[in-house]
Coordinates of N, CA and C in Angstrom, one line a residue:
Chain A
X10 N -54.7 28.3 22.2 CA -53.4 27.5 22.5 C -53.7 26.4 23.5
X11 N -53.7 25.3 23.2 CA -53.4 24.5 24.3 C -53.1 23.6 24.6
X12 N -51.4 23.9 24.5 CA -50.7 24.0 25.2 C -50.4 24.0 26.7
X13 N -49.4 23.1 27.5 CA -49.4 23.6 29.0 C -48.9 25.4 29.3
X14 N -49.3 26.2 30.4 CA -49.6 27.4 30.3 C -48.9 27.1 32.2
X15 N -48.3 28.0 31.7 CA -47.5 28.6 33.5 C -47.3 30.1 33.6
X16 N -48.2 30.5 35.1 CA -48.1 31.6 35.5 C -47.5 31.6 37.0
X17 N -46.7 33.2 37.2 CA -46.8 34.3 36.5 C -45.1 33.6 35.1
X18 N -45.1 34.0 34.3 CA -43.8 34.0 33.7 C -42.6 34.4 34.5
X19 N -42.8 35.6 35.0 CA -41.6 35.7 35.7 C -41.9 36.6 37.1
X20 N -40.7 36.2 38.1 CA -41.2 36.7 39.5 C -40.1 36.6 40.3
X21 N -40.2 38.1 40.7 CA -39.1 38.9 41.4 C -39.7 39.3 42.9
X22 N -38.8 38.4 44.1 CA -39.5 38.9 45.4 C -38.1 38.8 46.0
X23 N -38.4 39.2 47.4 CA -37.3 39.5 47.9 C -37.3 38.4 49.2
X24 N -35.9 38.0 49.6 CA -35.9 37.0 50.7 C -36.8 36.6 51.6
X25 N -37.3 35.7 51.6 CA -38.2 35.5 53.3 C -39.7 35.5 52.3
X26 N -39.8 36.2 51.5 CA -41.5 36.2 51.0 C -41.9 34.9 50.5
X27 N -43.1 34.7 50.4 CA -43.8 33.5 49.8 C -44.3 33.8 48.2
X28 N -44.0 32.9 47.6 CA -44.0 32.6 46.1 C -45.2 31.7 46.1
X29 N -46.4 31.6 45.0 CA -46.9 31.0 44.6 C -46.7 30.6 42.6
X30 N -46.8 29.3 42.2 CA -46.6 29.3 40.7 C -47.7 28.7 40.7
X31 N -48.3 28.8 39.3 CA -49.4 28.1 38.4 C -49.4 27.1 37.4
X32 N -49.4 25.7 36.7 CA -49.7 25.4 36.1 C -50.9 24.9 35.4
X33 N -51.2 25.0 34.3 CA -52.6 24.5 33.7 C -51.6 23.6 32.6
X34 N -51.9 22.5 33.1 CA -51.8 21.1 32.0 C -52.4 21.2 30.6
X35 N -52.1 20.6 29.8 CA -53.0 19.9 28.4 C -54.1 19.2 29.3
X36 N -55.5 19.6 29.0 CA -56.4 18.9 29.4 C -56.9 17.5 29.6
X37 N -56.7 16.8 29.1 CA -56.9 15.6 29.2 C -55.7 14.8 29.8
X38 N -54.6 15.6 30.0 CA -53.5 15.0 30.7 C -53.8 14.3 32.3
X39 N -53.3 13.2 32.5 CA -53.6 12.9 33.9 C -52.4 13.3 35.2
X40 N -51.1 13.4 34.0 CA -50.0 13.2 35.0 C -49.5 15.1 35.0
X41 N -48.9 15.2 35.8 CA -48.4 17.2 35.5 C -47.2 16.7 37.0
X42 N -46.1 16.8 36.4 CA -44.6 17.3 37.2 C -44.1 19.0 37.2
X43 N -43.5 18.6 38.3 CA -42.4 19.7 38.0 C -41.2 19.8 38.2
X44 N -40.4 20.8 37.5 CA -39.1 20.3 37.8 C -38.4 21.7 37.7
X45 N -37.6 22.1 38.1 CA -36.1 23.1 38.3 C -35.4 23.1 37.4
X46 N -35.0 24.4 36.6 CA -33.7 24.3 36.4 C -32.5 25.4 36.8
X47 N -31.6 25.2 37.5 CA -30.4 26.3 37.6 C -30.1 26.7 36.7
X48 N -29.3 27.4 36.5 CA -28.5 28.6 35.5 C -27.3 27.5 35.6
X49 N -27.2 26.9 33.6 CA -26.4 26.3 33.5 C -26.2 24.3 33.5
X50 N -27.5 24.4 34.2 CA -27.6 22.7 34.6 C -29.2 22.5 33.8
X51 N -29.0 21.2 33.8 CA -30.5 20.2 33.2 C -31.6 20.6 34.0
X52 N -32.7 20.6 33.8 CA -34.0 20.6 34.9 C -33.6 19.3 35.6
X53 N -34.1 19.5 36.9 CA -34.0 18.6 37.9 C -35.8 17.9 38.3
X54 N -35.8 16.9 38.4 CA -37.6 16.4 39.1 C -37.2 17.0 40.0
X55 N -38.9 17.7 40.8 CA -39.4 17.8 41.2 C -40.2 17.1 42.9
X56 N -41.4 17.0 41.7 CA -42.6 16.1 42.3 C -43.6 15.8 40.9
X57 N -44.2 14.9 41.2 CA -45.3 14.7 40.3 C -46.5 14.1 40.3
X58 N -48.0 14.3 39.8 CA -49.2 14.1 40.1 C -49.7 13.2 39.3
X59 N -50.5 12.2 39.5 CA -51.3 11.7 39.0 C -52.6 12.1 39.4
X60 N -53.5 12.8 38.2 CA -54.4 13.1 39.0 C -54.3 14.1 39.9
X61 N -55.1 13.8 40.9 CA -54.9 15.3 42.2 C -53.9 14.5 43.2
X62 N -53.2 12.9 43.0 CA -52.9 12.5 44.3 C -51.2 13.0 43.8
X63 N -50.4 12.8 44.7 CA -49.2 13.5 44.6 C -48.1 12.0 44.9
X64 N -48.0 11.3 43.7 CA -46.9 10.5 44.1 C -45.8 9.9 44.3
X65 N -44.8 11.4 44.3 CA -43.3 11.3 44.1 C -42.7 13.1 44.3
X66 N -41.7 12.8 45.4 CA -41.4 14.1 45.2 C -39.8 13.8 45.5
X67 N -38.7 15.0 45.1 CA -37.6 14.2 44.9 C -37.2 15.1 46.3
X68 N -35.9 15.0 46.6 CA -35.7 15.5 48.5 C -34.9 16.4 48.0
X69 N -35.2 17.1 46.4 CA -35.3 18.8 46.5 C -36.3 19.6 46.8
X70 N -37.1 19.4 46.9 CA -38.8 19.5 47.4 C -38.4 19.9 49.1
X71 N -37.7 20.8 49.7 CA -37.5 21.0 51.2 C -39.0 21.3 51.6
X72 N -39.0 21.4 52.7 CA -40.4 21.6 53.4 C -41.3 23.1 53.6
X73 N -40.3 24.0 52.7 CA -40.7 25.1 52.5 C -41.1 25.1 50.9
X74 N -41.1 23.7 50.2 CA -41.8 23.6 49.0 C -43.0 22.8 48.9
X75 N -44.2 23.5 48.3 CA -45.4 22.4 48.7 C -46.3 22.8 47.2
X76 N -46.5 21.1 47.0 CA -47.4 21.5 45.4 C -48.6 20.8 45.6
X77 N -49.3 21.0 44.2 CA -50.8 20.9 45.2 C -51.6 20.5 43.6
X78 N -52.7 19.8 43.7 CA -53.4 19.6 42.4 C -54.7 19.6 42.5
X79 N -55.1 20.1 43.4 CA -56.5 19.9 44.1 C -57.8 19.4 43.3
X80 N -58.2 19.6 42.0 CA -58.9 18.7 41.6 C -58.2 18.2 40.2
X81 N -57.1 17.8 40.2 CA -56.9 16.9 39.3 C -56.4 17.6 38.1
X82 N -56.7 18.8 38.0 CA -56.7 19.9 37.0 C -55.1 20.6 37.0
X83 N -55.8 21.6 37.2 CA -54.3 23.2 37.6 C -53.5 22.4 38.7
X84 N -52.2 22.9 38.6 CA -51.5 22.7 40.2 C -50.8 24.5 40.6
X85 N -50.3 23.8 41.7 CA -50.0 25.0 42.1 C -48.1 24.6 43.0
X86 N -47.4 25.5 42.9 CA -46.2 25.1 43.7 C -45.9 26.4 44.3
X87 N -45.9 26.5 45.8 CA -46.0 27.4 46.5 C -44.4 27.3 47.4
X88 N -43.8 28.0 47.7 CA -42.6 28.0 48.1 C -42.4 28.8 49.2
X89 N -42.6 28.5 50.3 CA -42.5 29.7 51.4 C -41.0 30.4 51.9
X90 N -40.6 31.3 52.3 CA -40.0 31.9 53.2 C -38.3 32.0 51.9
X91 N -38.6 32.2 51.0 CA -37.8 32.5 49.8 C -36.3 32.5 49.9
X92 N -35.5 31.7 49.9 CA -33.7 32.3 49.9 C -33.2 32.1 48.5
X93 N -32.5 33.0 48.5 CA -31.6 33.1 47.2 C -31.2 32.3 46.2
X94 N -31.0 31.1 47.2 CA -31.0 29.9 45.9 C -32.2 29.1 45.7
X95 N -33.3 29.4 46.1 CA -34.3 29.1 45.1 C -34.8 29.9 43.6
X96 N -33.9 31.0 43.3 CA -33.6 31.3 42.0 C -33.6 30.0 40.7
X97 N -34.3 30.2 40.0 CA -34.3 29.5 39.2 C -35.5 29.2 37.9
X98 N -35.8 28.6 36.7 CA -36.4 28.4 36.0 C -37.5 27.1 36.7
X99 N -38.8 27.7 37.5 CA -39.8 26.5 37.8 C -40.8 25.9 36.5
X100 N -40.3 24.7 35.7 CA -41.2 24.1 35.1 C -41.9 23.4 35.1
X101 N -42.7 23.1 34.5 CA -44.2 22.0 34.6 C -44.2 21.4 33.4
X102 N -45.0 20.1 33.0 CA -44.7 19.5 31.9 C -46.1 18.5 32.7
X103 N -46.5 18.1 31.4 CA -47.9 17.0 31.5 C -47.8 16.0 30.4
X104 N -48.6 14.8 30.9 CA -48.5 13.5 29.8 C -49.6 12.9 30.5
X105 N -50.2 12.1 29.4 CA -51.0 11.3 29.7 C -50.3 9.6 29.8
X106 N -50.4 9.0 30.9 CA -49.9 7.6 31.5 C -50.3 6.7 30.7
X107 N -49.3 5.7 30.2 CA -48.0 5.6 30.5 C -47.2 6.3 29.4
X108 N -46.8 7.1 30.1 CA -45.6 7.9 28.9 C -43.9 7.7 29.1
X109 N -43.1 7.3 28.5 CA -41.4 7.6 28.7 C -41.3 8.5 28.9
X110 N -41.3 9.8 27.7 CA -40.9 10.9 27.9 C -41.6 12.2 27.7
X111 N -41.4 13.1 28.1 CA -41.5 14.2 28.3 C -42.2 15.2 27.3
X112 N -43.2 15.5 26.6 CA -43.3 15.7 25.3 C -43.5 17.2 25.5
X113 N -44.1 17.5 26.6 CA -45.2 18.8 26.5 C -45.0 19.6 28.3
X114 N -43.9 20.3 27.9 CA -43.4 21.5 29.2 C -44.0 22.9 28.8
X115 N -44.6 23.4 29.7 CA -44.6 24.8 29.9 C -43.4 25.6 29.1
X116 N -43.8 26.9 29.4 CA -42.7 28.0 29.1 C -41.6 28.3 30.9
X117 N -42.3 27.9 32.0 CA -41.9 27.9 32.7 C -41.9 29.1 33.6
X118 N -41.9 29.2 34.6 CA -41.7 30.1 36.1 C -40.4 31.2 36.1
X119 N -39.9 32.0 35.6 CA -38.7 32.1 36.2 C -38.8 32.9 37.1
X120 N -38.0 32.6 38.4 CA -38.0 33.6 40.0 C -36.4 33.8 40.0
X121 N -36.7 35.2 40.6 CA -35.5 35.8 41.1 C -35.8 35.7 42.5
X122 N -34.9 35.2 43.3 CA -34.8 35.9 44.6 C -33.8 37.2 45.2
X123 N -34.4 38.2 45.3 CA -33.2 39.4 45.5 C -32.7 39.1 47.2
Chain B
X2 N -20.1 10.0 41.0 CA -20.2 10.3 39.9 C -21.6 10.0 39.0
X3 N -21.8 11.4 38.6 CA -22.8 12.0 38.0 C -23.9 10.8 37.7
X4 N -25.6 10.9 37.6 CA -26.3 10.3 37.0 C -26.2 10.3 35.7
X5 N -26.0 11.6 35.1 CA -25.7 11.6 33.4 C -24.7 12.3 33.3
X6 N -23.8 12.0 32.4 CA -22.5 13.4 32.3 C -22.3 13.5 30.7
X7 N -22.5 14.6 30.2 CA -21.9 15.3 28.8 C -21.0 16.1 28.9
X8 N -20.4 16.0 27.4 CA -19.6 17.0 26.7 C -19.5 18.2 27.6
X9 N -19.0 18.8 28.4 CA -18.6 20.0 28.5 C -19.4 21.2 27.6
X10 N -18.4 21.0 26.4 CA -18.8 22.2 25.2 C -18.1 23.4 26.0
X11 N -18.5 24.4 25.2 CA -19.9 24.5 24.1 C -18.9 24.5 22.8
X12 N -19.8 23.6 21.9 CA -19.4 23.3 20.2 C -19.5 24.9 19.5
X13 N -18.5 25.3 19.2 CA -18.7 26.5 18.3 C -18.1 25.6 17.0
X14 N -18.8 25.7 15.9 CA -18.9 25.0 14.0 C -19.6 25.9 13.0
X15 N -18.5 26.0 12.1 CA -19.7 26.6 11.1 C -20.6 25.7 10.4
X16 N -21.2 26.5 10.1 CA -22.5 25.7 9.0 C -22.1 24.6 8.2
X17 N -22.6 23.4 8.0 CA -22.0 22.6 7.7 C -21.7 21.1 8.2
X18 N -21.0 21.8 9.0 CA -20.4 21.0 9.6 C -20.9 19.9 10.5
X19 N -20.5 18.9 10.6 CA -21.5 17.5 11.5 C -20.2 17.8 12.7
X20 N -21.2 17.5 13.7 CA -21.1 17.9 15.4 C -21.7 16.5 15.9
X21 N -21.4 16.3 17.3 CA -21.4 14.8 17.8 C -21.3 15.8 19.0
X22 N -22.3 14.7 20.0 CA -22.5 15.1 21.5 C -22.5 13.3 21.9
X23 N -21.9 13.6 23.4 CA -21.7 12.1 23.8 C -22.3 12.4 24.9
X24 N -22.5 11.3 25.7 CA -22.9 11.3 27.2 C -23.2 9.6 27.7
X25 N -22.8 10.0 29.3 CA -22.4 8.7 29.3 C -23.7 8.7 30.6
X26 N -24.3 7.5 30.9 CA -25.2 7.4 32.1 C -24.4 6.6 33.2
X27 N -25.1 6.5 34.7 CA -24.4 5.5 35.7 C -25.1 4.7 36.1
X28 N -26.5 4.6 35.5 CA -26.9 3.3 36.2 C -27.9 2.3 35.0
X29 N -27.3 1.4 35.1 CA -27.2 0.3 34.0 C -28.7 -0.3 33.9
X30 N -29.6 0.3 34.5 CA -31.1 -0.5 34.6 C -32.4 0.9 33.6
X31 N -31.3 1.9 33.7 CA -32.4 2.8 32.5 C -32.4 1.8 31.5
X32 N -33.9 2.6 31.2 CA -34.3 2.1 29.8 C -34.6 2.7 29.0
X33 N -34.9 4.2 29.4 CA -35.5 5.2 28.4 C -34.5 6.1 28.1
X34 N -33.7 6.5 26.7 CA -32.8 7.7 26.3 C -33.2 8.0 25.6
X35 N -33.4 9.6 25.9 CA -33.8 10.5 24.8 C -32.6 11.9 24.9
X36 N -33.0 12.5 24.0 CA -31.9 13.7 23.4 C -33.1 15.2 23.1
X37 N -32.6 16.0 24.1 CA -34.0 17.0 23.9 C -32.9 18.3 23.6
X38 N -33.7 19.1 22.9 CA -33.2 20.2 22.6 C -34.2 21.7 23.6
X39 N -32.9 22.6 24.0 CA -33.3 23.5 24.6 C -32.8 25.1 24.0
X40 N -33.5 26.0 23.7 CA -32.8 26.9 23.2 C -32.8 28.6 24.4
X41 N -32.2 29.2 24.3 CA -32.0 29.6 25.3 C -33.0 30.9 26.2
X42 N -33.3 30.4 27.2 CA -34.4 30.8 28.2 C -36.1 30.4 27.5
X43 N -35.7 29.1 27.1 CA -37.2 28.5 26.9 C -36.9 27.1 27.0
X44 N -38.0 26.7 26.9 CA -38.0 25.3 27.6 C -37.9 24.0 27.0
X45 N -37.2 23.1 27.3 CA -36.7 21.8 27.0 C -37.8 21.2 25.7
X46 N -37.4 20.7 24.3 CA -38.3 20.3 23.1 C -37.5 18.9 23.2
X47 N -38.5 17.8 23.6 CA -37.7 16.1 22.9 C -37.5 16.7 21.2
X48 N -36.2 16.3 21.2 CA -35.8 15.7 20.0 C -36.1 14.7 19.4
X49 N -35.6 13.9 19.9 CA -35.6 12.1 19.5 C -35.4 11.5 20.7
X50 N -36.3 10.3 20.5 CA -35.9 8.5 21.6 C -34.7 8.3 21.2
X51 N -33.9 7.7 21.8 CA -32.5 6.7 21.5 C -32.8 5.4 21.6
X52 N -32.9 4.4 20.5 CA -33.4 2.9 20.7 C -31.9 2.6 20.7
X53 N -31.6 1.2 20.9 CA -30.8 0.1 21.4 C -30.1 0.0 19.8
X54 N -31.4 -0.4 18.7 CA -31.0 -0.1 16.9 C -30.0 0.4 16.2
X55 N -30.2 2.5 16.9 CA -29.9 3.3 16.9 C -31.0 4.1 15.8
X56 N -31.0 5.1 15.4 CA -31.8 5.9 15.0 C -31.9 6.7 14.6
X57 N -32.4 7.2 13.4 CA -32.1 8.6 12.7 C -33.2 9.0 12.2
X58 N -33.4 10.8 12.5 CA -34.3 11.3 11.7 C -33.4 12.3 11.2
X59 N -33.8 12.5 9.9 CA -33.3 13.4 8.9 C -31.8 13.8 9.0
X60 N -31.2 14.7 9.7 CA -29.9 15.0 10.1 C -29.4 14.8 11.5
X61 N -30.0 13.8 11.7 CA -29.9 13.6 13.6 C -30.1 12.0 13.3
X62 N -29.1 11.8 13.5 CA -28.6 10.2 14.3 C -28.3 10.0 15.8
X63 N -29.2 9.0 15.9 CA -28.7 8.9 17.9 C -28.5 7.4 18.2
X64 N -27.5 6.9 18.6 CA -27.2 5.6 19.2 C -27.1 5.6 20.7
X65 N -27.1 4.5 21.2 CA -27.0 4.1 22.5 C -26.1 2.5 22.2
X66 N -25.1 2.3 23.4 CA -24.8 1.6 23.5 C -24.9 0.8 25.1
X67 N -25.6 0.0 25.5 CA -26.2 0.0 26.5 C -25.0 -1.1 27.1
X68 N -23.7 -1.6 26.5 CA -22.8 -2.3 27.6 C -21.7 -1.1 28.0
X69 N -21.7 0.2 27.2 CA -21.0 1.2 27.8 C -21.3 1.9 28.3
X70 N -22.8 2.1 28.0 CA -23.6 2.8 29.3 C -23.3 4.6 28.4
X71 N -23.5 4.6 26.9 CA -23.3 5.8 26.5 C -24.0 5.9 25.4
X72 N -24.3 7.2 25.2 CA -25.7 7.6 23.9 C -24.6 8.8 23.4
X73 N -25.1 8.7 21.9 CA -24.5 9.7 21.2 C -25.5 10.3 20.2
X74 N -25.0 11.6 19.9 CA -25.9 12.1 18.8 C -25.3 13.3 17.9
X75 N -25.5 12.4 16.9 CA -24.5 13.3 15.7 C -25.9 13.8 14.5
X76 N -25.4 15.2 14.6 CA -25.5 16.3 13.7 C -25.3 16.3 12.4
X77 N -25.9 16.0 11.3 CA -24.8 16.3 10.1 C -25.5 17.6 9.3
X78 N -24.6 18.4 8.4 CA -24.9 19.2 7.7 C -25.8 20.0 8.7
X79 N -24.8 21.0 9.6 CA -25.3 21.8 10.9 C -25.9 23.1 10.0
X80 N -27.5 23.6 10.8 CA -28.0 24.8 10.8 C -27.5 25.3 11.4
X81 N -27.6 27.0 10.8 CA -28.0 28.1 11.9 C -28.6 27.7 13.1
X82 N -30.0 27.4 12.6 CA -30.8 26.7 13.3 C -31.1 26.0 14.5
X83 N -29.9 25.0 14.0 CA -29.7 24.1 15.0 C -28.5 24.5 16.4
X84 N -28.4 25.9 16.4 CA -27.6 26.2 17.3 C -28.8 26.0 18.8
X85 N -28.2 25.7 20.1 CA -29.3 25.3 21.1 C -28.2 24.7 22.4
X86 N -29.1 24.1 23.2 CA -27.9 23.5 24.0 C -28.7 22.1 24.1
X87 N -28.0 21.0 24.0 CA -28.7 19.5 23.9 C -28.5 18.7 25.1
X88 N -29.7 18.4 25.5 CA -29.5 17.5 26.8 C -29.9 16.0 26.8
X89 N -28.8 15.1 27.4 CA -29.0 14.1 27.3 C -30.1 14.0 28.3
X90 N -30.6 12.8 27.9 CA -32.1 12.2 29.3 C -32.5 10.9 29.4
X91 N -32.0 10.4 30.9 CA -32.6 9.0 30.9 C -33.2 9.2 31.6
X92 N -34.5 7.9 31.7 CA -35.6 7.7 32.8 C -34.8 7.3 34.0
X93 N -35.5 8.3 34.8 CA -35.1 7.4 36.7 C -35.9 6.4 36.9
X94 N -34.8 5.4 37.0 CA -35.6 4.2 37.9 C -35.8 3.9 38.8
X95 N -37.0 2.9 38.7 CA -37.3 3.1 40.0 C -38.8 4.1 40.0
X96 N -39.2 5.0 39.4 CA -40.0 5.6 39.2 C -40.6 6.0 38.1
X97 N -42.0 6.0 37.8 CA -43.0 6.0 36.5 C -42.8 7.5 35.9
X98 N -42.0 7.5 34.7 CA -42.3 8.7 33.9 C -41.3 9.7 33.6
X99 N -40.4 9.6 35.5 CA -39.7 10.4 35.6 C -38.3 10.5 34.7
X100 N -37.4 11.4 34.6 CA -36.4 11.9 33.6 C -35.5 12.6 34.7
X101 N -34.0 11.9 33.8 CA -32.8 12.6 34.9 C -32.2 13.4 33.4
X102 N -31.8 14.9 33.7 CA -31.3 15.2 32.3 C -30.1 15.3 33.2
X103 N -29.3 15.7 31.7 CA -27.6 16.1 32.0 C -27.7 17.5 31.8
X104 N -26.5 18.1 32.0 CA -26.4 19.2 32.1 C -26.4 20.4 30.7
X105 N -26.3 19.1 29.5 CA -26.4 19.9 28.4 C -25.2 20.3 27.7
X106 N -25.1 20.5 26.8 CA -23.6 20.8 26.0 C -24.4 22.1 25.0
X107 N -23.9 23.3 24.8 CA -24.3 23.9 24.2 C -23.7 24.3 22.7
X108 N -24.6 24.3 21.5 CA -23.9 24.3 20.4 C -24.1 26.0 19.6
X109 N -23.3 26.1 18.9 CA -23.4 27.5 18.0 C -22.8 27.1 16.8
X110 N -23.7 27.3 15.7 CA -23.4 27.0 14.7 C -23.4 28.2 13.8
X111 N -21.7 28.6 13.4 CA -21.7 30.1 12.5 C -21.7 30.1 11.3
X112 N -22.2 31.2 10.6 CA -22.3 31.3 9.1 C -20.7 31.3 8.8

């Protein structure tokens, strides 16, 4: 398969804990976002990478949200100190630049926060 | 008021039947509309671009009207199939790549 690939699929923690997510892009992709979706609403952006540098993140991204691409490859979106409404479907999606739209999303993150 | 706003819904139709989803954008400098399909607890599939033309593949027509600032996309001869929830999407401007979706209208199409 390859396809963009997101781990874990789903993830149940309880308030205050730290969350880590996984994506692995289509390989040759340069660009890899991510984006949210609520229960009910559109995915929302994120942030997104070119490469390993990180050049856009939207000011839903609070400071207990931090994503990471370290070599250009996998990213990671790590979410510290968990509240309840960060419940949600965390997606990832990759393209190679310059792309319009969106072709190639993950299956996606989904987190419960209890 | 909203960056994108759609239909409410949800379209319940039986098979058959041609269904229409509207949505309207707010900021007059997008240039990118697309129409993606999502089905439920999996992740967002482009459908189709929306050109200025307007546009059709197979049973899916999509226009845009870019002095009213509204995209539509009509269904004809609805699947089972095609039951899903459809989201409008323009590019954010101002920024390389990025996509504002709407909230989606959700359809069910019964035998």
């Amino acid at each position: 398969d390859t396809g963009v690939s997101q781990n874990p699929r789903h993830k149940i923690t309880k308030r205050g804990q730290n969350v880590t997510f996984r994506c692995d892009p289509i390989s040759e992709h340069n660009r890899l976002y991510w984006y949210r979706q609520t229960l009910g609403q559109g995915p929302e952006f994120l942030t997104y990478f070119q490469n390993e540098a990180q050049l856009e993140k939207s000011r839903l991204l609070s400071d207990r949200f931090s994503a990471e691409r370290p070599k250009g490859s996998f990213s990671t979106l790590e979410i510290q100190r968990t509240e309840q409404g960060d419940s949600a479907m965390y997606l990832c999606a990759s393209s190679v630049t310059p792309t319009g739209d969106l072709r190639y999303f993950g299956p996606g993150t989904r987190l419960t926060v209890l | 008021r909203k960056e994108v706003e759609q239909d409410p819904g949800p379209f319940n139709v039986p098979e058959g039947a041609t269904v229409a989803f509207n949505c309207t954008y707010s900021n007059s400098a997008s240039q990118s509309f697309f129409w993606y399909r999502q089905d439920c607890r999996k992740e967002p599939k482009l459908l189709m671009s929306v050109y200025s033309s307007g546009n059709e593949d197979g049973r899916f027509t999509a226009q845009l009207n870019r002095a009213s600032q509204y995209i539509s996309l009509l269904i004809r001869d609805s699947k089972l199939s095609d039951s899903a929830t459809y989201l409008c999407v323009v590019n954010m401007v101002g920024s390389q790549g990025n996509l504002i979706f709407g909230k989606g209208t959700k359809l069910s199409v019964k035998p």
